[in-house]
N, CA, C and O atoms as a Tripos MOL2 file, in Angstrom:
@<TRIPOS>MOLECULE
protein
  308   307    77     0     0
PROTEIN
NO_CHARGES

@<TRIPOS>ATOM
      1 N          15.9110  -19.9380   20.3280 N.3       1 MET1
      2 CA         17.4240  -18.9650   19.8880 C.3       1 MET1
      3 C          18.7920  -19.7560   20.7160 C.2       1 MET1
      4 O          19.4440  -19.1130   21.5400 O.2       1 MET1
      5 N          19.0420  -20.8360   20.4730 N.am      2 ASP2
      6 CA         20.4310  -21.6730   21.1220 C.3       2 ASP2
      7 C          21.6410  -21.6860   19.9980 C.2       2 ASP2
      8 O          21.6440  -20.9860   18.9860 O.2       2 ASP2
      9 N          22.3030  -22.2890   20.2440 N.am      3 ASN3
     10 CA         23.5570  -22.3740   19.2100 C.3       3 ASN3
     11 C          24.0720  -21.1930   18.9610 C.2       3 ASN3
     12 O          24.6390  -21.0450   17.8780 O.2       3 ASN3
     13 N          23.9960  -20.0500   19.9230 N.am      4 GLY4
     14 CA         24.3570  -18.8030   19.5830 C.3       4 GLY4
     15 C          23.8310  -17.7830   18.5090 C.2       4 GLY4
     16 O          24.3670  -16.9170   17.8170 O.2       4 GLY4
     17 N          22.3820  -18.3190   18.6860 N.am      5 ALA5
     18 CA         21.5750  -17.5090   17.5010 C.3       5 ALA5
     19 C          21.1570  -15.9720   18.1070 C.2       5 ALA5
     20 O          20.9670  -15.0440   17.3210 O.2       5 ALA5
     21 N          21.0470  -15.8140   19.4150 N.am      6 TYR6
     22 CA         20.7030  -14.9570   20.2740 C.3       6 TYR6
     23 C          21.8600  -13.7130   19.9260 C.2       6 TYR6
     24 O          21.6840  -12.5440   19.5830 O.2       6 TYR6
     25 N          23.1870  -14.5470   20.1870 N.am      7 ALA7
     26 CA         24.2460  -13.6640   20.1200 C.3       7 ALA7
     27 C          24.3530  -12.9220   18.6400 C.2       7 ALA7
     28 O          24.4780  -11.7030   18.5280 O.2       7 ALA7
     29 N          24.2830  -13.8640   17.4920 N.am      8 SER8
     30 CA         24.0180  -13.3940   16.4090 C.3       8 SER8
     31 C          23.3160  -12.4420   16.0160 C.2       8 SER8
     32 O          23.7990  -11.5580   15.3080 O.2       8 SER8
     33 N          22.0240  -12.4450   16.4070 N.am      9 TYR9
     34 CA         21.0480  -11.8430   16.5670 C.3       9 TYR9
     35 C          21.0190  -10.2390   16.8430 C.2       9 TYR9
     36 O          20.4900   -9.3230   16.2130 O.2       9 TYR9
     37 N          21.9470  -10.2640   18.2620 N.am     10 ARG10
     38 CA         22.1520   -9.1190   18.4870 C.3      10 ARG10
     39 C          23.4950   -8.5490   17.8640 C.2      10 ARG10
     40 O          23.6820   -7.3640   18.1390 O.2      10 ARG10
     41 N          24.3890   -9.1020   17.1440 N.am     11 ALA11
     42 CA         25.4450   -8.4210   16.7190 C.3      11 ALA11
     43 C          24.7940   -7.8210   15.2790 C.2      11 ALA11
     44 O          25.0860   -6.7030   14.8540 O.2      11 ALA11
     45 N          23.9790   -8.6310   14.6800 N.am     12 GLN12
     46 CA         23.3170   -8.0200   13.4770 C.3      12 GLN12
     47 C          22.2330   -6.7430   13.6520 C.2      12 GLN12
     48 O          22.1560   -5.8660   12.7920 O.2      12 GLN12
     49 N          21.4240   -6.7450   14.8400 N.am     13 ASN13
     50 CA         20.6610   -5.3660   15.2200 C.3      13 ASN13
     51 C          21.4230   -4.9220   16.5730 C.2      13 ASN13
     52 O          20.9490   -5.3700   17.6180 O.2      13 ASN13
     53 N          22.2150   -4.3370   16.6330 N.am     14 PRO14
     54 CA         22.4020   -3.6610   18.0540 C.3      14 PRO14
     55 C          21.5250   -2.6390   18.4670 C.2      14 PRO14
     56 O          20.9710   -1.8820   17.6700 O.2      14 PRO14
     57 N          21.3530   -2.5860   19.9320 N.am     15 THR15
     58 CA         20.6580   -1.5490   20.2990 C.3      15 THR15
     59 C          21.0680    0.0170   20.1120 C.2      15 THR15
     60 O          22.1520    0.4730   20.4740 O.2      15 THR15
     61 N          20.2360    0.6180   19.6130 N.am     16 THR16
     62 CA         20.6690    1.8700   19.4900 C.3      16 THR16
     63 C          20.2760    3.1170   20.5780 C.2      16 THR16
     64 O          19.0670    3.1600   20.8070 O.2      16 THR16
     65 N          20.9430    3.9520   21.1590 N.am     17 ASN17
     66 CA         20.0540    4.5970   22.2590 C.3      17 ASN17
     67 C          19.8850    6.0630   21.2290 C.2      17 ASN17
     68 O          20.6940    6.5590   20.4450 O.2      17 ASN17
     69 N          18.6880    6.4300   21.5540 N.am     18 ILE18
     70 CA         18.1410    7.7870   21.1580 C.3      18 ILE18
     71 C          18.2790    8.7920   22.2040 C.2      18 ILE18
     72 O          17.6700    8.7310   23.2720 O.2      18 ILE18
     73 N          19.2000    9.8410   21.8340 N.am     19 PHE19
     74 CA         19.2290   10.8990   22.8290 C.3      19 PHE19
     75 C          17.9890   11.6930   22.8250 C.2      19 PHE19
     76 O          17.0760   11.5820   22.0070 O.2      19 PHE19
     77 N          18.0450   12.4690   23.7760 N.am     20 ILE20
     78 CA         16.8210   13.5670   23.7450 C.3      20 ILE20
     79 C          16.7750   14.7230   22.8690 C.2      20 ILE20
     80 O          15.7930   15.4060   22.5770 O.2      20 ILE20
     81 N          17.9060   14.8370   22.5160 N.am     21 THR21
     82 CA         18.1180   15.9270   21.5500 C.3      21 THR21
     83 C          17.4400   15.8160   20.2840 C.2      21 THR21
     84 O          17.0170   16.7770   19.6430 O.2      21 THR21
     85 N          17.3410   14.4270   19.9000 N.am     22 THR22
     86 CA         16.5790   13.9370   18.6480 C.3      22 THR22
     87 C          15.0030   14.4370   18.6230 C.2      22 THR22
     88 O          14.3890   14.4590   17.5570 O.2      22 THR22
     89 N          14.3250   14.8800   20.0020 N.am     23 TYR23
     90 CA         13.1320   14.8580   19.9520 C.3      23 TYR23
     91 C          13.0350   16.7620   19.9280 C.2      23 TYR23
     92 O          11.9730   17.3740   20.0360 O.2      23 TYR23
     93 N          14.0790   17.2620   19.8030 N.am     24 GLU24
     94 CA         13.8980   18.6080   19.8080 C.3      24 GLU24
     95 C          13.1330   19.3460   18.5360 C.2      24 GLU24
     96 O          12.8560   20.5440   18.4920 O.2      24 GLU24
     97 N          12.9160   18.5800   17.7380 N.am     25 LYS25
     98 CA         11.9640   18.9910   16.9010 C.3      25 LYS25
     99 C          10.7580   18.7280   16.6270 C.2      25 LYS25
    100 O          10.1500   19.0140   15.5960 O.2      25 LYS25
    101 N          10.2770   18.0120   17.8190 N.am     26 VAL26
    102 CA          8.7740   17.8640   18.0350 C.3      26 VAL26
    103 C           8.0030   19.1380   18.7100 C.2      26 VAL26
    104 O           8.3640   19.7210   19.7320 O.2      26 VAL26
    105 N           7.0720   19.3810   18.0580 N.am     27 ALA27
    106 CA          6.2500   20.5590   18.4670 C.3      27 ALA27
    107 C           5.0510   20.1730   19.5160 C.2      27 ALA27
    108 O           4.0100   19.6400   19.1320 O.2      27 ALA27
    109 N           5.2940   20.4780   20.7770 N.am     28 PHE28
    110 CA          4.2210   20.2480   21.8140 C.3      28 PHE28
    111 C           3.0000   21.2660   21.7170 C.2      28 PHE28
    112 O           1.9150   21.0320   22.2490 O.2      28 PHE28
    113 N           3.2670   22.3660   21.0200 N.am     29 PHE29
    114 CA          1.9330   23.3210   20.6940 C.3      29 PHE29
    115 C           2.3950   23.5800   19.3630 C.2      29 PHE29
    116 O           3.4440   24.2080   19.2160 O.2      29 PHE29
    117 N           1.7540   23.1820   18.3940 N.am     30 PRO30
    118 CA          1.7410   23.4480   17.0110 C.3      30 PRO30
    119 C           1.1730   24.5780   16.4690 C.2      30 PRO30
    120 O           0.0590   24.9980   16.7800 O.2      30 PRO30
    121 N           2.2290   25.2910   15.3230 N.am     31 ASP31
    122 CA          1.4940   26.6010   15.1670 C.3      31 ASP31
    123 C           0.3410   26.7900   14.6000 C.2      31 ASP31
    124 O          -0.1710   27.9070   14.6610 O.2      31 ASP31
    125 N          -0.4070   25.5500   13.8200 N.am     32 GLU32
    126 CA         -1.2550   25.6070   13.3320 C.3      32 GLU32
    127 C          -2.4940   24.2060   13.7060 C.2      32 GLU32
    128 O          -2.1940   23.0250   13.8800 O.2      32 GLU32
    129 N          -3.5670   24.6730   13.7370 N.am     33 LEU33
    130 CA         -4.4840   23.1520   14.2640 C.3      33 LEU33
    131 C          -5.0250   22.6440   12.9210 C.2      33 LEU33
    132 O          -5.1070   23.4950   12.0350 O.2      33 LEU33
    133 N          -5.3040   21.7300   12.7080 N.am     34 THR34
    134 CA         -6.2760   21.0660   11.9220 C.3      34 THR34
    135 C          -7.6340   21.4830   11.8560 C.2      34 THR34
    136 O          -8.0360   22.1580   12.8040 O.2      34 THR34
    137 N          -8.4450   21.2150   10.9090 N.am     35 LYS35
    138 CA        -10.0530   21.6480   11.1180 C.3      35 LYS35
    139 C         -10.4080   20.7480   11.9910 C.2      35 LYS35
    140 O         -11.0370   21.1020   12.9890 O.2      35 LYS35
    141 N         -10.0210   19.2080   11.7470 N.am     36 GLU36
    142 CA        -10.8920   18.4480   13.1310 C.3      36 GLU36
    143 C         -10.3400   18.9980   14.5290 C.2      36 GLU36
    144 O         -11.0490   19.0890   15.5310 O.2      36 GLU36
    145 N          -9.2160   19.2940   14.4830 N.am     37 GLU37
    146 CA         -8.9850   19.6770   16.0560 C.3      37 GLU37
    147 C          -9.7130   21.1280   16.4220 C.2      37 GLU37
    148 O         -10.1180   21.4050   17.5510 O.2      37 GLU37
    149 N          -9.7940   21.8820   15.4270 N.am     38 ILE38
    150 CA        -10.6250   23.2890   15.7440 C.3      38 ILE38
    151 C         -12.0470   22.8240   16.3900 C.2      38 ILE38
    152 O         -12.6100   23.3440   17.3530 O.2      38 ILE38
    153 N         -12.5000   21.6700   15.5850 N.am     39 ILE39
    154 CA        -13.7990   21.3520   15.7130 C.3      39 ILE39
    155 C         -14.0930   20.6710   17.1370 C.2      39 ILE39
    156 O         -14.9260   20.9750   17.9910 O.2      39 ILE39
    157 N         -13.1510   19.6660   17.1080 N.am     40 VAL40
    158 CA        -13.1430   18.9520   18.6710 C.3      40 VAL40
    159 C         -13.0210   20.3170   19.7580 C.2      40 VAL40
    160 O         -13.9660   20.5410   20.5140 O.2      40 VAL40
    161 N         -11.9790   21.0670   19.7730 N.am     41 LEU41
    162 CA        -11.7870   21.8680   20.9060 C.3      41 LEU41
    163 C         -12.9640   23.0100   20.8530 C.2      41 LEU41
    164 O         -13.2240   23.6370   21.8800 O.2      41 LEU41
    165 N         -13.7420   23.2910   19.5010 N.am     42 GLY42
    166 CA        -14.7110   24.0960   19.9070 C.3      42 GLY42
    167 C         -16.0440   23.5430   20.3980 C.2      42 GLY42
    168 O         -16.9100   24.2350   20.9320 O.2      42 GLY42
    169 N         -16.1160   22.4630   20.2090 N.am     43 PHE43
    170 CA        -17.0840   21.2720   20.9120 C.3      43 PHE43
    171 C         -17.1990   21.4710   22.4180 C.2      43 PHE43
    172 O         -18.0660   21.9720   23.1340 O.2      43 PHE43
    173 N         -15.8220   20.8050   22.6820 N.am     44 PHE44
    174 CA        -15.5670   20.7130   24.3990 C.3      44 PHE44
    175 C         -15.5780   21.9730   24.8470 C.2      44 PHE44
    176 O         -15.7740   22.0670   26.0580 O.2      44 PHE44
    177 N         -15.4070   23.1220   24.1670 N.am     45 VAL45
    178 CA        -15.2440   24.5580   24.8490 C.3      45 VAL45
    179 C         -17.0480   24.9130   24.9110 C.2      45 VAL45
    180 O         -17.5270   25.5960   25.8160 O.2      45 VAL45
    181 N         -17.7590   24.4040   23.9540 N.am     46 SER46
    182 CA        -19.1140   24.8420   24.1080 C.3      46 SER46
    183 C         -19.9300   24.0700   24.9240 C.2      46 SER46
    184 O         -21.0300   24.4150   25.3560 O.2      46 SER46
    185 N         -19.2580   22.8210   25.1620 N.am     47 ILE47
    186 CA        -20.1230   22.0020   25.9670 C.3      47 ILE47
    187 C         -19.9180   22.5080   27.6970 C.2      47 ILE47
    188 O         -20.8130   22.5310   28.5420 O.2      47 ILE47
    189 N         -18.7690   22.8080   27.8500 N.am     48 SER48
    190 CA        -18.0870   23.4130   29.2160 C.3      48 SER48
    191 C         -18.9360   24.7530   29.5150 C.2      48 SER48
    192 O         -19.5050   24.8830   30.5980 O.2      48 SER48
    193 N         -19.0040   25.8370   28.4180 N.am     49 LEU49
    194 CA        -19.7450   27.1490   28.5660 C.3      49 LEU49
    195 C         -20.9560   26.5960   28.9580 C.2      49 LEU49
    196 O         -21.2440   26.8070   30.1360 O.2      49 LEU49
    197 N         -21.6740   26.0080   28.3660 N.am     50 TYR50
    198 CA        -23.2500   25.5590   28.4930 C.3      50 TYR50
    199 C         -23.3510   24.9560   29.9930 C.2      50 TYR50
    200 O         -24.3790   25.0350   30.6650 O.2      50 TYR50
    201 N         -22.3740   24.4570   30.3490 N.am     51 ALA51
    202 CA        -22.3090   23.5330   31.7570 C.3      51 ALA51
    203 C         -22.2380   24.4520   32.9520 C.2      51 ALA51
    204 O         -22.9680   24.6200   33.9290 O.2      51 ALA51
    205 N         -21.1860   24.9520   32.5670 N.am     52 ILE52
    206 CA        -21.1830   26.4020   33.4820 C.3      52 ILE52
    207 C         -22.1300   27.7570   33.7390 C.2      52 ILE52
    208 O         -22.1010   28.6000   34.6360 O.2      52 ILE52
    209 N         -22.9920   27.5960   32.5470 N.am     53 PHE53
    210 CA        -24.4470   28.4200   32.5100 C.3      53 PHE53
    211 C         -25.4480   28.0570   33.0600 C.2      53 PHE53
    212 O         -26.2090   28.8370   33.6330 O.2      53 PHE53
    213 N         -25.6520   26.6050   32.9690 N.am     54 LYS54
    214 CA        -26.6390   25.9590   33.8120 C.3      54 LYS54
    215 C         -26.3390   25.7760   35.4090 C.2      54 LYS54
    216 O         -27.2370   25.4970   36.2040 O.2      54 LYS54
    217 N         -25.2950   25.9220   35.6990 N.am     55 ILE55
    218 CA        -24.9400   25.7700   36.8450 C.3      55 ILE55
    219 C         -25.2410   27.0890   37.6300 C.2      55 ILE55
    220 O         -25.9190   27.0950   38.6580 O.2      55 ILE55
    221 N         -24.6570   28.2640   37.0370 N.am     56 ILE56
    222 CA        -24.9860   29.6000   37.5640 C.3      56 ILE56
    223 C         -26.0630   29.8930   37.2440 C.2      56 ILE56
    224 O         -26.3520   30.9510   37.8050 O.2      56 ILE56
    225 N         -27.2610   29.3580   36.3190 N.am     57 HIS57
    226 CA        -28.4700   29.7790   36.2550 C.3      57 HIS57
    227 C         -29.0530   28.9550   37.4530 C.2      57 HIS57
    228 O         -29.9140   29.5050   38.1400 O.2      57 HIS57
    229 N         -28.6890   27.7910   37.7340 N.am     58 ARG58
    230 CA        -29.2960   27.1580   38.7460 C.3      58 ARG58
    231 C         -29.1290   27.6240   40.0930 C.2      58 ARG58
    232 O         -29.9500   27.2870   40.9470 O.2      58 ARG58
    233 N         -27.9610   28.5110   40.4320 N.am     59 ILE59
    234 CA        -27.6960   28.6610   41.6870 C.3      59 ILE59
    235 C         -28.4870   29.8700   41.7590 C.2      59 ILE59
    236 O         -29.2130   29.9590   42.7490 O.2      59 ILE59
    237 N         -28.5110   31.1190   40.6610 N.am     60 LYS60
    238 CA        -29.3260   31.9290   41.0460 C.3      60 LYS60
    239 C         -30.7260   31.9610   40.8040 C.2      60 LYS60
    240 O         -31.1990   33.0970   40.7560 O.2      60 LYS60
    241 N         -31.5870   30.9270   40.6220 N.am     61 LYS61
    242 CA        -32.9180   30.6770   40.7370 C.3      61 LYS61
    243 C         -33.4590   30.7560   42.1560 C.2      61 LYS61
    244 O         -33.0370   30.0650   43.0830 O.2      61 LYS61
    245 N         -34.4820   31.7040   42.2500 N.am     62 LYS62
    246 CA        -35.0560   31.9890   43.5810 C.3      62 LYS62
    247 C         -35.5470   30.5730   44.1440 C.2      62 LYS62
    248 O         -35.7830   29.8230   43.1960 O.2      62 LYS62
    249 N         -35.7720   29.9780   45.3650 N.am     63 PRO63
    250 CA        -36.2990   29.0470   46.0070 C.3      63 PRO63
    251 C         -37.7150   28.7220   45.6180 C.2      63 PRO63
    252 O         -37.9900   27.5450   45.3830 O.2      63 PRO63
    253 N         -38.5200   29.5310   45.5400 N.am     64 THR64
    254 CA        -39.5550   29.3810   45.0000 C.3      64 THR64
    255 C         -39.6580   28.9570   43.7910 C.2      64 THR64
    256 O         -40.5300   28.0950   43.6780 O.2      64 THR64
    257 N         -38.8510   29.3480   42.3750 N.am     65 GLN65
    258 CA        -38.8780   28.6850   41.2930 C.3      65 GLN65
    259 C         -38.5050   27.3130   41.3360 C.2      65 GLN65
    260 O         -39.0090   26.4860   40.5770 O.2      65 GLN65
    261 N         -37.6120   27.0210   42.2200 N.am     66 ARG66
    262 CA        -37.0040   25.6860   42.1550 C.3      66 ARG66
    263 C         -38.3700   24.6360   42.6780 C.2      66 ARG66
    264 O         -38.4540   23.4520   42.3520 O.2      66 ARG66
    265 N         -39.1800   25.2190   43.3730 N.am     67 ASN67
    266 CA        -40.1770   24.4750   43.9840 C.3      67 ASN67
    267 C         -41.4440   24.2900   42.8810 C.2      67 ASN67
    268 O         -42.2870   23.3960   42.9530 O.2      67 ASN67
    269 N         -41.3880   25.2460   41.9370 N.am     68 GLU68
    270 CA        -42.7560   25.1180   41.1500 C.3      68 GLU68
    271 C         -43.0870   23.7700   40.5550 C.2      68 GLU68
    272 O         -44.2410   23.3490   40.4810 O.2      68 GLU68
    273 N         -41.9670   23.0780   40.1130 N.am     69 LYS69
    274 CA        -42.2490   22.1450   39.3530 C.3      69 LYS69
    275 C         -42.5600   20.9540   40.2770 C.2      69 LYS69
    276 O         -42.7690   19.8940   39.6890 O.2      69 LYS69
    277 N         -42.6300   20.9410   41.6930 N.am     70 LEU70
    278 CA        -43.3330   20.1110   42.3500 C.3      70 LEU70
    279 C         -44.9830   20.6640   42.6700 C.2      70 LEU70
    280 O         -45.2170   21.5630   43.4780 O.2      70 LEU70
    281 N         -45.9160   20.0380   41.9790 N.am     71 ILE71
    282 CA        -47.1960   20.5040   41.8470 C.3      71 ILE71
    283 C         -47.9160   19.2180   42.8790 C.2      71 ILE71
    284 O         -47.5290   18.0510   42.8400 O.2      71 ILE71
    285 N         -49.0660   19.7430   43.8120 N.am     72 ASP72
    286 CA        -49.3560   18.9830   44.9220 C.3      72 ASP72
    287 C         -50.7300   18.6650   44.0450 C.2      72 ASP72
    288 O         -51.5250   19.5890   43.8740 O.2      72 ASP72
    289 N         -51.0230   17.2720   43.4550 N.am     73 PHE73
    290 CA        -52.2550   16.9270   42.7110 C.3      73 PHE73
    291 C         -53.4000   17.1050   43.7480 C.2      73 PHE73
    292 O         -54.4440   17.5380   43.2590 O.2      73 PHE73
    293 N         -53.4090   16.8550   45.0890 N.am     74 ASP74
    294 CA        -54.3730   17.2190   45.6710 C.3      74 ASP74
    295 C         -55.2550   18.2860   45.9070 C.2      74 ASP74
    296 O         -56.4560   18.2120   46.1690 O.2      74 ASP74
    297 N         -54.3780   19.5360   45.7610 N.am     75 THR75
    298 CA        -55.1360   20.6030   45.8170 C.3      75 THR75
    299 C         -55.7630   21.1670   44.3680 C.2      75 THR75
    300 O         -56.5760   22.0890   44.4140 O.2      75 THR75
    301 N         -55.3510   20.5690   43.0340 N.am     76 HIS76
    302 CA        -55.3180   20.9630   41.7630 C.3      76 HIS76
    303 C         -56.6200   19.7720   41.2670 C.2      76 HIS76
    304 O         -56.4270   18.6040   40.9270 O.2      76 HIS76
    305 N         -57.7860   20.4070   41.3470 N.am     77 THR77
    306 CA        -58.4180   19.1180   40.8200 C.3      77 THR77
    307 C         -59.4090   19.5830   39.1360 C.2      77 THR77
    308 O         -60.0100   18.7090   38.5120 O.2      77 THR77
@<TRIPOS>BOND
     1     1     2 1
     2     2     3 1
     3     3     4 2
     4     3     5 am
     5     5     6 1
     6     6     7 1
     7     7     8 2
     8     7     9 am
     9     9    10 1
    10    10    11 1
    11    11    12 2
    12    11    13 am
    13    13    14 1
    14    14    15 1
    15    15    16 2
    16    15    17 am
    17    17    18 1
    18    18    19 1
    19    19    20 2
    20    19    21 am
    21    21    22 1
    22    22    23 1
    23    23    24 2
    24    23    25 am
    25    25    26 1
    26    26    27 1
    27    27    28 2
    28    27    29 am
    29    29    30 1
    30    30    31 1
    31    31    32 2
    32    31    33 am
    33    33    34 1
    34    34    35 1
    35    35    36 2
    36    35    37 am
    37    37    38 1
    38    38    39 1
    39    39    40 2
    40    39    41 am
    41    41    42 1
    42    42    43 1
    43    43    44 2
    44    43    45 am
    45    45    46 1
    46    46    47 1
    47    47    48 2
    48    47    49 am
    49    49    50 1
    50    50    51 1
    51    51    52 2
    52    51    53 am
    53    53    54 1
    54    54    55 1
    55    55    56 2
    56    55    57 am
    57    57    58 1
    58    58    59 1
    59    59    60 2
    60    59    61 am
    61    61    62 1
    62    62    63 1
    63    63    64 2
    64    63    65 am
    65    65    66 1
    66    66    67 1
    67    67    68 2
    68    67    69 am
    69    69    70 1
    70    70    71 1
    71    71    72 2
    72    71    73 am
    73    73    74 1
    74    74    75 1
    75    75    76 2
    76    75    77 am
    77    77    78 1
    78    78    79 1
    79    79    80 2
    80    79    81 am
    81    81    82 1
    82    82    83 1
    83    83    84 2
    84    83    85 am
    85    85    86 1
    86    86    87 1
    87    87    88 2
    88    87    89 am
    89    89    90 1
    90    90    91 1
    91    91    92 2
    92    91    93 am
    93    93    94 1
    94    94    95 1
    95    95    96 2
    96    95    97 am
    97    97    98 1
    98    98    99 1
    99    99   100 2
   100    99   101 am
   101   101   102 1
   102   102   103 1
   103   103   104 2
   104   103   105 am
   105   105   106 1
   106   106   107 1
   107   107   108 2
   108   107   109 am
   109   109   110 1
   110   110   111 1
   111   111   112 2
   112   111   113 am
   113   113   114 1
   114   114   115 1
   115   115   116 2
   116   115   117 am
   117   117   118 1
   118   118   119 1
   119   119   120 2
   120   119   121 am
   121   121   122 1
   122   122   123 1
   123   123   124 2
   124   123   125 am
   125   125   126 1
   126   126   127 1
   127   127   128 2
   128   127   129 am
   129   129   130 1
   130   130   131 1
   131   131   132 2
   132   131   133 am
   133   133   134 1
   134   134   135 1
   135   135   136 2
   136   135   137 am
   137   137   138 1
   138   138   139 1
   139   139   140 2
   140   139   141 am
   141   141   142 1
   142   142   143 1
   143   143   144 2
   144   143   145 am
   145   145   146 1
   146   146   147 1
   147   147   148 2
   148   147   149 am
   149   149   150 1
   150   150   151 1
   151   151   152 2
   152   151   153 am
   153   153   154 1
   154   154   155 1
   155   155   156 2
   156   155   157 am
   157   157   158 1
   158   158   159 1
   159   159   160 2
   160   159   161 am
   161   161   162 1
   162   162   163 1
   163   163   164 2
   164   163   165 am
   165   165   166 1
   166   166   167 1
   167   167   168 2
   168   167   169 am
   169   169   170 1
   170   170   171 1
   171   171   172 2
   172   171   173 am
   173   173   174 1
   174   174   175 1
   175   175   176 2
   176   175   177 am
   177   177   178 1
   178   178   179 1
   179   179   180 2
   180   179   181 am
   181   181   182 1
   182   182   183 1
   183   183   184 2
   184   183   185 am
   185   185   186 1
   186   186   187 1
   187   187   188 2
   188   187   189 am
   189   189   190 1
   190   190   191 1
   191   191   192 2
   192   191   193 am
   193   193   194 1
   194   194   195 1
   195   195   196 2
   196   195   197 am
   197   197   198 1
   198   198   199 1
   199   199   200 2
   200   199   201 am
   201   201   202 1
   202   202   203 1
   203   203   204 2
   204   203   205 am
   205   205   206 1
   206   206   207 1
   207   207   208 2
   208   207   209 am
   209   209   210 1
   210   210   211 1
   211   211   212 2
   212   211   213 am
   213   213   214 1
   214   214   215 1
   215   215   216 2
   216   215   217 am
   217   217   218 1
   218   218   219 1
   219   219   220 2
   220   219   221 am
   221   221   222 1
   222   222   223 1
   223   223   224 2
   224   223   225 am
   225   225   226 1
   226   226   227 1
   227   227   228 2
   228   227   229 am
   229   229   230 1
   230   230   231 1
   231   231   232 2
   232   231   233 am
   233   233   234 1
   234   234   235 1
   235   235   236 2
   236   235   237 am
   237   237   238 1
   238   238   239 1
   239   239   240 2
   240   239   241 am
   241   241   242 1
   242   242   243 1
   243   243   244 2
   244   243   245 am
   245   245   246 1
   246   246   247 1
   247   247   248 2
   248   247   249 am
   249   249   250 1
   250   250   251 1
   251   251   252 2
   252   251   253 am
   253   253   254 1
   254   254   255 1
   255   255   256 2
   256   255   257 am
   257   257   258 1
   258   258   259 1
   259   259   260 2
   260   259   261 am
   261   261   262 1
   262   262   263 1
   263   263   264 2
   264   263   265 am
   265   265   266 1
   266   266   267 1
   267   267   268 2
   268   267   269 am
   269   269   270 1
   270   270   271 1
   271   271   272 2
   272   271   273 am
   273   273   274 1
   274   274   275 1
   275   275   276 2
   276   275   277 am
   277   277   278 1
   278   278   279 1
   279   279   280 2
   280   279   281 am
   281   281   282 1
   282   282   283 1
   283   283   284 2
   284   283   285 am
   285   285   286 1
   286   286   287 1
   287   287   288 2
   288   287   289 am
   289   289   290 1
   290   290   291 1
   291   291   292 2
   292   291   293 am
   293   293   294 1
   294   294   295 1
   295   295   296 2
   296   295   297 am
   297   297   298 1
   298   298   299 1
   299   299   300 2
   300   299   301 am
   301   301   302 1
   302   302   303 1
   303   303   304 2
   304   303   305 am
   305   305   306 1
   306   306   307 1
   307   307   308 2
@<TRIPOS>SUBSTRUCTURE
     1 MET1         2 RESIDUE 1 A MET
     2 ASP2         6 RESIDUE 1 A ASP
     3 ASN3        10 RESIDUE 1 A ASN
     4 GLY4        14 RESIDUE 1 A GLY
     5 ALA5        18 RESIDUE 1 A ALA
     6 TYR6        22 RESIDUE 1 A TYR
     7 ALA7        26 RESIDUE 1 A ALA
     8 SER8        30 RESIDUE 1 A SER
     9 TYR9        34 RESIDUE 1 A TYR
    10 ARG10       38 RESIDUE 1 A ARG
    11 ALA11       42 RESIDUE 1 A ALA
    12 GLN12       46 RESIDUE 1 A GLN
    13 ASN13       50 RESIDUE 1 A ASN
    14 PRO14       54 RESIDUE 1 A PRO
    15 THR15       58 RESIDUE 1 A THR
    16 THR16       62 RESIDUE 1 A THR
    17 ASN17       66 RESIDUE 1 A ASN
    18 ILE18       70 RESIDUE 1 A ILE
    19 PHE19       74 RESIDUE 1 A PHE
    20 ILE20       78 RESIDUE 1 A ILE
    21 THR21       82 RESIDUE 1 A THR
    22 THR22       86 RESIDUE 1 A THR
    23 TYR23       90 RESIDUE 1 A TYR
    24 GLU24       94 RESIDUE 1 A GLU
    25 LYS25       98 RESIDUE 1 A LYS
    26 VAL26      102 RESIDUE 1 A VAL
    27 ALA27      106 RESIDUE 1 A ALA
    28 PHE28      110 RESIDUE 1 A PHE
    29 PHE29      114 RESIDUE 1 A PHE
    30 PRO30      118 RESIDUE 1 A PRO
    31 ASP31      122 RESIDUE 1 A ASP
    32 GLU32      126 RESIDUE 1 A GLU
    33 LEU33      130 RESIDUE 1 A LEU
    34 THR34      134 RESIDUE 1 A THR
    35 LYS35      138 RESIDUE 1 A LYS
    36 GLU36      142 RESIDUE 1 A GLU
    37 GLU37      146 RESIDUE 1 A GLU
    38 ILE38      150 RESIDUE 1 A ILE
    39 ILE39      154 RESIDUE 1 A ILE
    40 VAL40      158 RESIDUE 1 A VAL
    41 LEU41      162 RESIDUE 1 A LEU
    42 GLY42      166 RESIDUE 1 A GLY
    43 PHE43      170 RESIDUE 1 A PHE
    44 PHE44      174 RESIDUE 1 A PHE
    45 VAL45      178 RESIDUE 1 A VAL
    46 SER46      182 RESIDUE 1 A SER
    47 ILE47      186 RESIDUE 1 A ILE
    48 SER48      190 RESIDUE 1 A SER
    49 LEU49      194 RESIDUE 1 A LEU
    50 TYR50      198 RESIDUE 1 A TYR
    51 ALA51      202 RESIDUE 1 A ALA
    52 ILE52      206 RESIDUE 1 A ILE
    53 PHE53      210 RESIDUE 1 A PHE
    54 LYS54      214 RESIDUE 1 A LYS
    55 ILE55      218 RESIDUE 1 A ILE
    56 ILE56      222 RESIDUE 1 A ILE
    57 HIS57      226 RESIDUE 1 A HIS
    58 ARG58      230 RESIDUE 1 A ARG
    59 ILE59      234 RESIDUE 1 A ILE
    60 LYS60      238 RESIDUE 1 A LYS
    61 LYS61      242 RESIDUE 1 A LYS
    62 LYS62      246 RESIDUE 1 A LYS
    63 PRO63      250 RESIDUE 1 A PRO
    64 THR64      254 RESIDUE 1 A THR
    65 GLN65      258 RESIDUE 1 A GLN
    66 ARG66      262 RESIDUE 1 A ARG
    67 ASN67      266 RESIDUE 1 A ASN
    68 GLU68      270 RESIDUE 1 A GLU
    69 LYS69      274 RESIDUE 1 A LYS
    70 LEU70      278 RESIDUE 1 A LEU
    71 ILE71      282 RESIDUE 1 A ILE
    72 ASP72      286 RESIDUE 1 A ASP
    73 PHE73      290 RESIDUE 1 A PHE
    74 ASP74      294 RESIDUE 1 A ASP
    75 THR75      298 RESIDUE 1 A THR
    76 HIS76      302 RESIDUE 1 A HIS
    77 THR77      306 RESIDUE 1 A THR
């Protein structure tokens, strides 16, 4: 871009500044969710509820119940 080509390009394509008031119409929290968004949100909510349930269940277990899986094979013949 020599011989004034850049200057002519800038003259043909001026830089326009977009003000923040232009984005007032953008809704960050839309009134309606699409079916896909509802499915994805429901999936993540169900996974998080399952994880919370498993953590609480693991904490509430008695210490003897935690060790039941460890079987000493020498005593059981």
